[in-house]
Amino acid sequence: MNEKGETFSNKELSAILEKYRGKRNGLIPILLEIQKELGYLPKEVMRRVADFLGIKPIDVWGVATFFNQFRLTPLGRDHVKVCMGTACHLAGGRLVLEALERELEIKVGETSGDGHFSLERVACIGCCMLAPVMLVKDKIYPEMSPFKVEESLIPYRQESKGED
Ligand code: FES
């Protein structure tokens, strides 16, 4: 579990689960709430959700892996998002995303082995005039291109070295 995950107590999980007691179709809202708290869905927590709902863990896993919005690994310290809304897609967002996958050596939805970077594609973030757009943490990088990717990541890599 990530730092936040370790502090996600049984009490907090129980509080989420109790809201859905006796409700059919509670699985997705429960998973969404847990992910909102932790940033991802730890396996142990998914097992507890299955116990609570009286379904098989494989069924929870199936839903968690079917929908793109669920993450199965913790976010990196520097979380990178690429907008794939219509304007950004048309302006070359896909190429930016592919360049990031190459540069970070991870695929969308993954976190680097050292826990530094994670990569996600997101829907329109509301600044289409700046397309294509990338975000690192909450900083917006406008009018991105594959050629700007490496340079954009330099401050985060340096910051990380400073922490070592
Ligand atoms: S489509 Fe990317 S900001 Fe709107």
GROMACS .gro file of C-alpha atoms and ligand atoms in nm:
model
  168
    1MET     CA    1   0.000   0.000   0.000
    2ASN     CA    2   0.110   0.356  -0.050
    3GLU     CA    3   0.166   0.596   0.237
    4LYS     CA    4  -0.200   0.688   0.250
    5GLY     CA    5  -0.303   0.326   0.210
    6GLU     CA    6  -0.116   0.227   0.521
    7THR     CA    7  -0.322   0.473   0.720
    8PHE     CA    8  -0.650   0.360   0.567
    9SER     CA    9  -0.792   0.197   0.875
   10ASN     CA   10  -1.045  -0.078   0.912
   11LYS     CA   11  -1.271   0.187   1.058
   12GLU     CA   12  -1.252   0.401   0.743
   13LEU     CA   13  -1.315   0.102   0.520
   14SER     CA   14  -1.604  -0.011   0.737
   15ALA     CA   15  -1.754   0.338   0.720
   16ILE     CA   16  -1.754   0.322   0.340
   17LEU     CA   17  -1.892  -0.032   0.333
   18GLU     CA   18  -2.170   0.040   0.581
   19LYS     CA   19  -2.315   0.306   0.353
   20TYR     CA   20  -2.388   0.035   0.100
   21ARG     CA   21  -2.517  -0.237   0.330
   22GLY     CA   22  -2.810  -0.412   0.169
   23LYS     CA   23  -2.778  -0.212  -0.151
   24ARG     CA   24  -2.759  -0.400  -0.473
   25ASN     CA   25  -2.516  -0.259  -0.726
   26GLY     CA   26  -2.295  -0.123  -0.447
   27LEU     CA   27  -1.973  -0.261  -0.588
   28ILE     CA   28  -1.876   0.019  -0.825
   29PRO     CA   29  -1.961   0.306  -0.586
   30ILE     CA   30  -1.767   0.130  -0.310
   31LEU     CA   31  -1.463   0.087  -0.532
   32LEU     CA   32  -1.485   0.449  -0.644
   33GLU     CA   33  -1.494   0.571  -0.284
   34ILE     CA   34  -1.201   0.355  -0.183
   35GLN     CA   35  -0.999   0.473  -0.479
   36LYS     CA   36  -1.083   0.833  -0.397
   37GLU     CA   37  -0.931   0.776  -0.052
   38LEU     CA   38  -0.629   0.569  -0.150
   39GLY     CA   39  -0.565   0.657  -0.512
   40TYR     CA   40  -0.586   0.289  -0.606
   41LEU     CA   41  -0.746  -0.042  -0.509
   42PRO     CA   42  -0.520  -0.264  -0.296
   43LYS     CA   43  -0.581  -0.639  -0.333
   44GLU     CA   44  -0.645  -0.689   0.037
   45VAL     CA   45  -0.911  -0.417   0.037
   46MET     CA   46  -1.078  -0.574  -0.269
   47ARG     CA   47  -1.093  -0.905  -0.080
   48ARG     CA   48  -1.267  -0.731   0.209
   49VAL     CA   49  -1.516  -0.572  -0.029
   50ALA     CA   50  -1.592  -0.916  -0.173
   51ASP     CA   51  -1.648  -1.056   0.179
   52PHE     CA   52  -1.878  -0.768   0.264
   53LEU     CA   53  -2.088  -0.807  -0.050
   54GLY     CA   54  -2.087  -1.186  -0.033
   55ILE     CA   55  -1.939  -1.223  -0.378
   56LYS     CA   56  -1.622  -1.387  -0.505
   57PRO     CA   57  -1.297  -1.184  -0.500
   58ILE     CA   58  -1.256  -1.266  -0.870
   59ASP     CA   59  -1.579  -1.077  -0.941
   60VAL     CA   60  -1.447  -0.765  -0.768
   61TRP     CA   61  -1.119  -0.805  -0.955
   62GLY     CA   62  -1.311  -0.842  -1.281
   63VAL     CA   63  -1.488  -0.510  -1.232
   64ALA     CA   64  -1.171  -0.335  -1.114
   65THR     CA   65  -0.981  -0.444  -1.423
   66PHE     CA   66  -1.266  -0.389  -1.668
   67PHE     CA   67  -1.313  -0.016  -1.607
   68ASN     CA   68  -1.030   0.219  -1.702
   69GLN     CA   69  -1.089   0.452  -1.410
   70PHE     CA   70  -0.975   0.197  -1.154
   71ARG     CA   71  -0.609   0.170  -1.065
   72LEU     CA   72  -0.452  -0.140  -0.919
   73THR     CA   73  -0.122   0.020  -0.827
   74PRO     CA   74  -0.046   0.326  -0.611
   75LEU     CA   75   0.009   0.659  -0.783
   76GLY     CA   76   0.368   0.773  -0.827
   77ARG     CA   77   0.504   1.071  -0.633
   78ASP     CA   78   0.477   1.266  -0.958
   79HIS     CA   79   0.154   1.172  -1.129
   80VAL     CA   80   0.142   1.257  -1.499
   81LYS     CA   81  -0.188   1.299  -1.679
   82VAL     CA   82  -0.240   1.344  -2.050
   83CYS     CA   83  -0.567   1.486  -2.171
   84MET     CA   84  -0.730   1.274  -2.436
   85GLY     CA   85  -1.041   1.485  -2.480
   86THR     CA   86  -1.141   1.562  -2.837
   87ALA     CA   87  -0.939   1.884  -2.880
   88CYS     CA   88  -0.625   1.734  -2.727
   89HIS     CA   89  -0.665   1.411  -2.917
   90LEU     CA   90  -0.698   1.598  -3.247
   91ALA     CA   91  -0.397   1.815  -3.161
   92GLY     CA   92  -0.171   1.513  -3.107
   93GLY     CA   93  -0.238   1.402  -2.750
   94ARG     CA   94  -0.187   1.040  -2.849
   95LEU     CA   95   0.168   1.115  -2.965
   96VAL     CA   96   0.243   1.293  -2.637
   97LEU     CA   97   0.111   0.995  -2.445
   98GLU     CA   98   0.324   0.753  -2.644
   99ALA     CA   99   0.631   0.972  -2.593
  100LEU     CA  100   0.566   0.968  -2.218
  101GLU     CA  101   0.531   0.591  -2.218
  102ARG     CA  102   0.869   0.564  -2.388
  103GLU     CA  103   1.034   0.826  -2.168
  104LEU     CA  104   0.900   0.688  -1.839
  105GLU     CA  105   0.920   0.324  -1.953
  106ILE     CA  106   0.570   0.255  -1.825
  107LYS     CA  107   0.231   0.213  -1.988
  108VAL     CA  108  -0.081   0.415  -1.914
  109GLY     CA  109  -0.221   0.313  -1.577
  110GLU     CA  110   0.118   0.200  -1.446
  111THR     CA  111   0.362   0.335  -1.190
  112SER     CA  112   0.739   0.322  -1.235
  113GLY     CA  113   0.922   0.061  -1.032
  114ASP     CA  114   1.081   0.324  -0.808
  115GLY     CA  115   0.739   0.475  -0.735
  116HIS     CA  116   0.840   0.808  -0.888
  117PHE     CA  117   0.613   0.850  -1.191
  118SER     CA  118   0.267   0.721  -1.276
  119LEU     CA  119   0.083   0.785  -1.601
  120GLU     CA  120  -0.282   0.830  -1.672
  121ARG     CA  121  -0.501   0.945  -1.959
  122VAL     CA  122  -0.787   1.173  -1.863
  123ALA     CA  123  -1.091   1.327  -2.026
  124CYS     CA  124  -1.112   1.699  -2.108
  125ILE     CA  125  -0.977   1.912  -1.825
  126GLY     CA  126  -1.136   2.229  -1.956
  127CYS     CA  127  -0.849   2.414  -2.121
  128CYS     CA  128  -0.894   2.302  -2.480
  129MET     CA  129  -0.745   2.625  -2.615
  130LEU     CA  130  -0.409   2.498  -2.487
  131ALA     CA  131  -0.432   2.155  -2.653
  132PRO     CA  132  -0.267   1.918  -2.633
  133VAL     CA  133  -0.231   1.938  -2.258
  134MET     CA  134  -0.030   1.740  -2.003
  135LEU     CA  135  -0.037   1.778  -1.624
  136VAL     CA  136   0.228   1.679  -1.375
  137LYS     CA  137   0.081   1.689  -1.027
  138ASP     CA  138  -0.149   1.986  -1.090
  139LYS     CA  139   0.082   2.190  -1.311
  140ILE     CA  140  -0.049   2.234  -1.665
  141TYR     CA  141   0.184   2.195  -1.962
  142PRO     CA  142   0.016   2.359  -2.263
  143GLU     CA  143   0.068   2.290  -2.633
  144MET     CA  144   0.268   1.978  -2.566
  145SER     CA  145   0.453   1.781  -2.827
  146PRO     CA  146   0.655   1.460  -2.807
  147PHE     CA  147   0.968   1.674  -2.833
  148LYS     CA  148   0.884   1.866  -2.515
  149VAL     CA  149   0.828   1.558  -2.301
  150GLU     CA  150   1.184   1.490  -2.184
  151GLU     CA  151   1.251   1.855  -2.101
  152SER     CA  152   0.923   1.889  -1.909
  153LEU     CA  153   1.021   1.605  -1.678
  154ILE     CA  154   1.367   1.741  -1.591
  155PRO     CA  155   1.256   1.945  -1.284
  156TYR     CA  156   1.079   1.642  -1.136
  157ARG     CA  157   1.379   1.420  -1.192
  158GLN     CA  158   1.609   1.679  -1.035
  159GLU     CA  159   1.374   1.729  -0.741
  160SER     CA  160   1.376   1.356  -0.688
  161LYS     CA  161   1.759   1.341  -0.695
  162GLY     CA  162   1.769   1.617  -0.433
  163GLU     CA  163   1.558   1.403  -0.202
  164ASP     CA  164   1.797   1.104  -0.227
  165FES     S1  165  -0.979   1.831  -2.471
  165FES    FE1  166  -0.797   1.853  -2.357
  165FES     S2  167  -0.839   2.022  -2.233
  165FES    FE2  168  -1.024   1.992  -2.342
   0.00000   0.00000   0.00000
